[in-house]
Amino acid sequence: MAGCHKSLVKPGSTPVFYSDSRSVGLLPTSAMKVPMDMPQHLEGTFIKEDGSETSFDGDTWVRANDSILTVILFGGFGTTLAELTYVGDSVSFESSVMDVNKMKAEYVLADLQVCFYPFESLKENFEQSGFEFAEELNGEDFVRTLSENGKTILKVEKKGSEINLVNELRRYKYHITLGSN
């Protein structure tokens, strides 16, 4: 039997460092212009300092609108393994299996914002901190690139119902399949 762990973070109190010297704050939920409420499949890979990889995958439900951003991670039998919620002025992360105090919930939320929030809001937020943020559109598909001094830090590519996020500096990547459960 596993106990439940809970973490609560006030936005602005823990900046999200996309580079070693620059950070951004989370955008407010009000920046979300096209609401979503859908199942997704999430796969992630992290490269450790010794070069080995750690990966995970799971089904999620993501709800994002102008008042909330929440992600629920499910186990194989449909049980809730973790719930990450950003509402108002706080971030809450609860899990029965993960040490939520070691995992920085605001970083996961910031990456999801880069995938789903409007480009103009993201661009303004990143450029206020000295980053370059660009987007190439092809209909509903896009490629978003976050750079610092001409060096790519993060790249997000959406093609149809697939989203790939690669953080080159921090050595991790996510693959999201929209509408999959």
PDB file of C-alpha atoms in Angstrom:
ATOM      1  CA  MET A   1       0.000   0.000   0.000  1.00  0.00           C
ATOM      2  CA  ALA A   2       1.414   3.382  -0.981  1.00  0.00           C
ATOM      3  CA  GLY A   3       0.879   6.649   0.834  1.00  0.00           C
ATOM      4  CA  CYS A   4      -0.111   9.850  -0.894  1.00  0.00           C
ATOM      5  CA  HIS A   5       2.423  12.629  -1.366  1.00  0.00           C
ATOM      6  CA  LYS A   6       1.355  16.224  -1.980  1.00  0.00           C
ATOM      7  CA  SER A   7       3.289  19.324  -2.969  1.00  0.00           C
ATOM      8  CA  LEU A   8       1.973  22.892  -3.238  1.00  0.00           C
ATOM      9  CA  VAL A   9       3.958  25.619  -5.020  1.00  0.00           C
ATOM     10  CA  LYS A  10       3.122  29.284  -5.446  1.00  0.00           C
ATOM     11  CA  PRO A  11       3.911  30.491  -8.985  1.00  0.00           C
ATOM     12  CA  GLY A  12       6.709  33.030  -9.058  1.00  0.00           C
ATOM     13  CA  SER A  13       8.304  31.484  -5.969  1.00  0.00           C
ATOM     14  CA  THR A  14      10.074  28.829  -8.032  1.00  0.00           C
ATOM     15  CA  PRO A  15      11.157  30.075 -11.467  1.00  0.00           C
ATOM     16  CA  VAL A  16      11.455  27.661 -14.387  1.00  0.00           C
ATOM     17  CA  PHE A  17      15.062  27.707 -15.608  1.00  0.00           C
ATOM     18  CA  TYR A  18      15.177  26.860 -19.307  1.00  0.00           C
ATOM     19  CA  SER A  19      18.885  27.688 -19.332  1.00  0.00           C
ATOM     20  CA  ASP A  20      21.472  27.805 -16.591  1.00  0.00           C
ATOM     21  CA  SER A  21      21.194  31.596 -16.327  1.00  0.00           C
ATOM     22  CA  ARG A  22      17.640  32.532 -17.370  1.00  0.00           C
ATOM     23  CA  SER A  23      14.208  31.624 -16.114  1.00  0.00           C
ATOM     24  CA  VAL A  24      10.554  32.310 -16.853  1.00  0.00           C
ATOM     25  CA  GLY A  25       7.412  32.162 -14.779  1.00  0.00           C
ATOM     26  CA  LEU A  26       4.367  30.111 -15.636  1.00  0.00           C
ATOM     27  CA  LEU A  27       1.823  31.901 -17.788  1.00  0.00           C
ATOM     28  CA  PRO A  28      -1.521  32.424 -16.055  1.00  0.00           C
ATOM     29  CA  THR A  29      -4.230  29.946 -16.999  1.00  0.00           C
ATOM     30  CA  SER A  30      -6.121  32.878 -18.548  1.00  0.00           C
ATOM     31  CA  ALA A  31      -3.559  32.803 -21.412  1.00  0.00           C
ATOM     32  CA  MET A  32      -5.109  29.536 -22.694  1.00  0.00           C
ATOM     33  CA  LYS A  33      -7.339  30.545 -25.613  1.00  0.00           C
ATOM     34  CA  VAL A  34      -8.475  27.185 -27.063  1.00  0.00           C
ATOM     35  CA  PRO A  35      -9.741  24.916 -24.283  1.00  0.00           C
ATOM     36  CA  MET A  36      -8.960  21.196 -24.286  1.00  0.00           C
ATOM     37  CA  ASP A  37     -10.389  18.325 -22.307  1.00  0.00           C
ATOM     38  CA  MET A  38      -9.048  15.066 -23.741  1.00  0.00           C
ATOM     39  CA  PRO A  39      -7.191  11.809 -23.248  1.00  0.00           C
ATOM     40  CA  GLN A  40      -3.551  11.652 -24.294  1.00  0.00           C
ATOM     41  CA  HIS A  41      -0.761   9.122 -24.260  1.00  0.00           C
ATOM     42  CA  LEU A  42       2.550  10.410 -22.885  1.00  0.00           C
ATOM     43  CA  GLU A  43       5.973   8.851 -23.402  1.00  0.00           C
ATOM     44  CA  GLY A  44       9.062  10.398 -21.878  1.00  0.00           C
ATOM     45  CA  THR A  45      12.794   9.738 -21.996  1.00  0.00           C
ATOM     46  CA  PHE A  46      15.442  11.263 -19.754  1.00  0.00           C
ATOM     47  CA  ILE A  47      19.172  10.872 -20.293  1.00  0.00           C
ATOM     48  CA  LYS A  48      21.089  10.629 -17.009  1.00  0.00           C
ATOM     49  CA  GLU A  49      24.541  12.128 -16.417  1.00  0.00           C
ATOM     50  CA  ASP A  50      26.132   8.703 -16.957  1.00  0.00           C
ATOM     51  CA  GLY A  51      24.497   8.511 -20.414  1.00  0.00           C
ATOM     52  CA  SER A  52      21.919   5.879 -19.492  1.00  0.00           C
ATOM     53  CA  GLU A  53      18.253   6.479 -20.253  1.00  0.00           C
ATOM     54  CA  THR A  54      15.165   6.343 -18.097  1.00  0.00           C
ATOM     55  CA  SER A  55      11.831   6.206 -19.819  1.00  0.00           C
ATOM     56  CA  PHE A  56       8.171   6.017 -18.927  1.00  0.00           C
ATOM     57  CA  ASP A  57       4.834   6.012 -20.662  1.00  0.00           C
ATOM     58  CA  GLY A  58       1.268   6.292 -19.540  1.00  0.00           C
ATOM     59  CA  ASP A  59      -2.195   7.449 -20.336  1.00  0.00           C
ATOM     60  CA  THR A  60      -3.230  10.886 -19.201  1.00  0.00           C
ATOM     61  CA  TRP A  61      -6.225  13.153 -19.210  1.00  0.00           C
ATOM     62  CA  VAL A  62      -5.442  16.820 -19.829  1.00  0.00           C
ATOM     63  CA  ARG A  63      -7.865  19.622 -19.139  1.00  0.00           C
ATOM     64  CA  ALA A  64      -6.763  23.153 -19.994  1.00  0.00           C
ATOM     65  CA  ASN A  65      -8.868  26.291 -20.180  1.00  0.00           C
ATOM     66  CA  ASP A  66      -8.742  29.881 -18.976  1.00  0.00           C
ATOM     67  CA  SER A  67      -9.088  28.858 -15.317  1.00  0.00           C
ATOM     68  CA  ILE A  68      -7.284  25.500 -14.898  1.00  0.00           C
ATOM     69  CA  LEU A  69      -4.514  23.303 -16.290  1.00  0.00           C
ATOM     70  CA  THR A  70      -4.642  19.786 -14.923  1.00  0.00           C
ATOM     71  CA  VAL A  71      -3.000  16.503 -15.892  1.00  0.00           C
ATOM     72  CA  ILE A  72      -4.081  13.156 -14.460  1.00  0.00           C
ATOM     73  CA  LEU A  73      -1.727  10.185 -14.995  1.00  0.00           C
ATOM     74  CA  PHE A  74      -3.330   6.743 -14.993  1.00  0.00           C
ATOM     75  CA  GLY A  75      -1.906   3.303 -14.289  1.00  0.00           C
ATOM     76  CA  GLY A  76      -2.555   0.157 -16.319  1.00  0.00           C
ATOM     77  CA  PHE A  77      -5.855  -0.584 -14.590  1.00  0.00           C
ATOM     78  CA  GLY A  78      -7.144   2.987 -14.874  1.00  0.00           C
ATOM     79  CA  THR A  79      -6.133   3.948 -11.360  1.00  0.00           C
ATOM     80  CA  THR A  80      -4.934   7.502 -10.768  1.00  0.00           C
ATOM     81  CA  LEU A  81      -1.172   7.527 -10.166  1.00  0.00           C
ATOM     82  CA  ALA A  82      -0.698  11.291 -10.076  1.00  0.00           C
ATOM     83  CA  GLU A  83      -2.603  14.534 -10.466  1.00  0.00           C
ATOM     84  CA  LEU A  84      -0.978  17.831 -11.345  1.00  0.00           C
ATOM     85  CA  THR A  85      -3.144  20.956 -11.115  1.00  0.00           C
ATOM     86  CA  TYR A  86      -2.475  24.622 -11.818  1.00  0.00           C
ATOM     87  CA  VAL A  87      -5.338  26.906 -10.840  1.00  0.00           C
ATOM     88  CA  GLY A  88      -5.480  30.487  -9.662  1.00  0.00           C
ATOM     89  CA  ASP A  89      -2.173  31.226  -8.000  1.00  0.00           C
ATOM     90  CA  SER A  90      -1.002  27.741  -7.056  1.00  0.00           C
ATOM     91  CA  VAL A  91       0.364  24.462  -8.367  1.00  0.00           C
ATOM     92  CA  SER A  92      -0.641  21.233  -6.662  1.00  0.00           C
ATOM     93  CA  PHE A  93       0.948  17.846  -7.350  1.00  0.00           C
ATOM     94  CA  GLU A  94      -0.358  14.686  -5.675  1.00  0.00           C
ATOM     95  CA  SER A  95       0.777  11.120  -6.203  1.00  0.00           C
ATOM     96  CA  SER A  96       0.544   7.763  -4.526  1.00  0.00           C
ATOM     97  CA  VAL A  97       3.709   6.480  -6.248  1.00  0.00           C
ATOM     98  CA  MET A  98       6.002   9.427  -7.049  1.00  0.00           C
ATOM     99  CA  ASP A  99       8.034  11.586  -4.713  1.00  0.00           C
ATOM    100  CA  VAL A 100       6.399  14.882  -5.666  1.00  0.00           C
ATOM    101  CA  ASN A 101       8.850  16.885  -3.538  1.00  0.00           C
ATOM    102  CA  LYS A 102      11.738  15.831  -5.824  1.00  0.00           C
ATOM    103  CA  MET A 103       9.840  16.346  -9.077  1.00  0.00           C
ATOM    104  CA  LYS A 104       9.402  19.981 -10.036  1.00  0.00           C
ATOM    105  CA  ALA A 105       5.755  20.226 -11.071  1.00  0.00           C
ATOM    106  CA  GLU A 106       6.085  23.747 -12.454  1.00  0.00           C
ATOM    107  CA  TYR A 107       8.606  22.458 -15.041  1.00  0.00           C
ATOM    108  CA  VAL A 108       6.117  19.875 -16.333  1.00  0.00           C
ATOM    109  CA  LEU A 109       3.424  22.559 -16.512  1.00  0.00           C
ATOM    110  CA  ALA A 110       5.763  24.974 -18.310  1.00  0.00           C
ATOM    111  CA  ASP A 111       6.536  22.330 -20.954  1.00  0.00           C
ATOM    112  CA  LEU A 112       2.821  21.648 -21.428  1.00  0.00           C
ATOM    113  CA  GLN A 113       2.232  25.370 -21.838  1.00  0.00           C
ATOM    114  CA  VAL A 114       4.848  25.445 -24.629  1.00  0.00           C
ATOM    115  CA  CYS A 115       2.934  22.624 -26.346  1.00  0.00           C
ATOM    116  CA  PHE A 116      -0.587  24.000 -25.985  1.00  0.00           C
ATOM    117  CA  TYR A 117      -0.673  27.709 -25.123  1.00  0.00           C
ATOM    118  CA  PRO A 118      -0.882  30.436 -27.805  1.00  0.00           C
ATOM    119  CA  PHE A 119       2.398  31.341 -29.453  1.00  0.00           C
ATOM    120  CA  GLU A 120       2.129  35.114 -28.872  1.00  0.00           C
ATOM    121  CA  SER A 121       1.688  34.719 -25.089  1.00  0.00           C
ATOM    122  CA  LEU A 122       4.618  32.298 -24.920  1.00  0.00           C
ATOM    123  CA  LYS A 123       6.813  34.525 -27.099  1.00  0.00           C
ATOM    124  CA  GLU A 124       6.210  37.548 -24.888  1.00  0.00           C
ATOM    125  CA  ASN A 125       6.928  35.539 -21.726  1.00  0.00           C
ATOM    126  CA  PHE A 126      10.173  34.075 -23.081  1.00  0.00           C
ATOM    127  CA  GLU A 127      11.431  37.298 -24.665  1.00  0.00           C
ATOM    128  CA  GLN A 128      10.921  39.211 -21.389  1.00  0.00           C
ATOM    129  CA  SER A 129      13.586  36.906 -19.974  1.00  0.00           C
ATOM    130  CA  GLY A 130      16.007  37.305 -22.893  1.00  0.00           C
ATOM    131  CA  PHE A 131      15.222  34.116 -24.825  1.00  0.00           C
ATOM    132  CA  GLU A 132      14.390  33.870 -28.528  1.00  0.00           C
ATOM    133  CA  PHE A 133      11.140  32.030 -29.295  1.00  0.00           C
ATOM    134  CA  ALA A 134      10.023  31.263 -32.854  1.00  0.00           C
ATOM    135  CA  GLU A 135       7.215  29.364 -34.525  1.00  0.00           C
ATOM    136  CA  GLU A 136       6.825  27.968 -38.029  1.00  0.00           C
ATOM    137  CA  LEU A 137       3.211  27.203 -38.965  1.00  0.00           C
ATOM    138  CA  ASN A 138       1.886  24.721 -41.482  1.00  0.00           C
ATOM    139  CA  GLY A 139      -1.908  24.815 -41.137  1.00  0.00           C
ATOM    140  CA  GLU A 140      -2.695  23.437 -37.657  1.00  0.00           C
ATOM    141  CA  ASP A 141       0.816  21.989 -37.336  1.00  0.00           C
ATOM    142  CA  PHE A 142       3.794  23.905 -35.980  1.00  0.00           C
ATOM    143  CA  VAL A 143       7.423  23.837 -34.950  1.00  0.00           C
ATOM    144  CA  ARG A 144       8.309  25.996 -31.929  1.00  0.00           C
ATOM    145  CA  THR A 145      11.914  26.675 -31.024  1.00  0.00           C
ATOM    146  CA  LEU A 146      13.299  28.226 -27.838  1.00  0.00           C
ATOM    147  CA  SER A 147      16.876  29.529 -28.139  1.00  0.00           C
ATOM    148  CA  GLU A 148      19.400  31.500 -26.163  1.00  0.00           C
ATOM    149  CA  ASN A 149      22.208  33.337 -27.975  1.00  0.00           C
ATOM    150  CA  GLY A 150      21.449  31.351 -31.149  1.00  0.00           C
ATOM    151  CA  LYS A 151      21.673  27.952 -29.425  1.00  0.00           C
ATOM    152  CA  THR A 152      18.547  25.776 -29.433  1.00  0.00           C
ATOM    153  CA  ILE A 153      17.351  24.803 -25.975  1.00  0.00           C
ATOM    154  CA  LEU A 154      13.908  23.378 -26.656  1.00  0.00           C
ATOM    155  CA  LYS A 155      11.994  22.318 -29.756  1.00  0.00           C
ATOM    156  CA  VAL A 156       8.313  21.354 -29.977  1.00  0.00           C
ATOM    157  CA  GLU A 157       6.881  19.878 -33.160  1.00  0.00           C
ATOM    158  CA  LYS A 158       3.161  19.199 -33.684  1.00  0.00           C
ATOM    159  CA  LYS A 159       2.059  17.103 -36.670  1.00  0.00           C
ATOM    160  CA  GLY A 160      -1.575  16.051 -36.658  1.00  0.00           C
ATOM    161  CA  SER A 161      -2.289  14.332 -33.352  1.00  0.00           C
ATOM    162  CA  GLU A 162       1.399  13.889 -32.448  1.00  0.00           C
ATOM    163  CA  ILE A 163       3.549  16.312 -30.424  1.00  0.00           C
ATOM    164  CA  ASN A 164       7.275  15.864 -29.848  1.00  0.00           C
ATOM    165  CA  LEU A 165       9.074  18.025 -27.292  1.00  0.00           C
ATOM    166  CA  VAL A 166      12.872  17.812 -27.065  1.00  0.00           C
ATOM    167  CA  ASN A 167      14.839  19.728 -24.438  1.00  0.00           C
ATOM    168  CA  GLU A 168      18.396  19.571 -25.760  1.00  0.00           C
ATOM    169  CA  LEU A 169      19.957  21.375 -22.796  1.00  0.00           C
ATOM    170  CA  ARG A 170      18.336  19.259 -20.060  1.00  0.00           C
ATOM    171  CA  ARG A 171      18.448  16.056 -22.170  1.00  0.00           C
ATOM    172  CA  TYR A 172      14.867  14.867 -22.082  1.00  0.00           C
ATOM    173  CA  LYS A 173      12.021  14.420 -24.532  1.00  0.00           C
ATOM    174  CA  TYR A 174       8.291  13.792 -24.548  1.00  0.00           C
ATOM    175  CA  HIS A 175       6.080  12.255 -27.196  1.00  0.00           C
ATOM    176  CA  ILE A 176       2.378  13.067 -26.801  1.00  0.00           C
ATOM    177  CA  THR A 177      -0.394  11.377 -28.762  1.00  0.00           C
ATOM    178  CA  LEU A 178      -3.551  13.464 -28.580  1.00  0.00           C
ATOM    179  CA  GLY A 179      -6.915  11.784 -28.123  1.00  0.00           C
ATOM    180  CA  SER A 180      -5.334   8.419 -27.275  1.00  0.00           C
ATOM    181  CA  ASN A 181      -6.445   6.299 -24.342  1.00  0.00           C
TER     182      ASN A 181
END
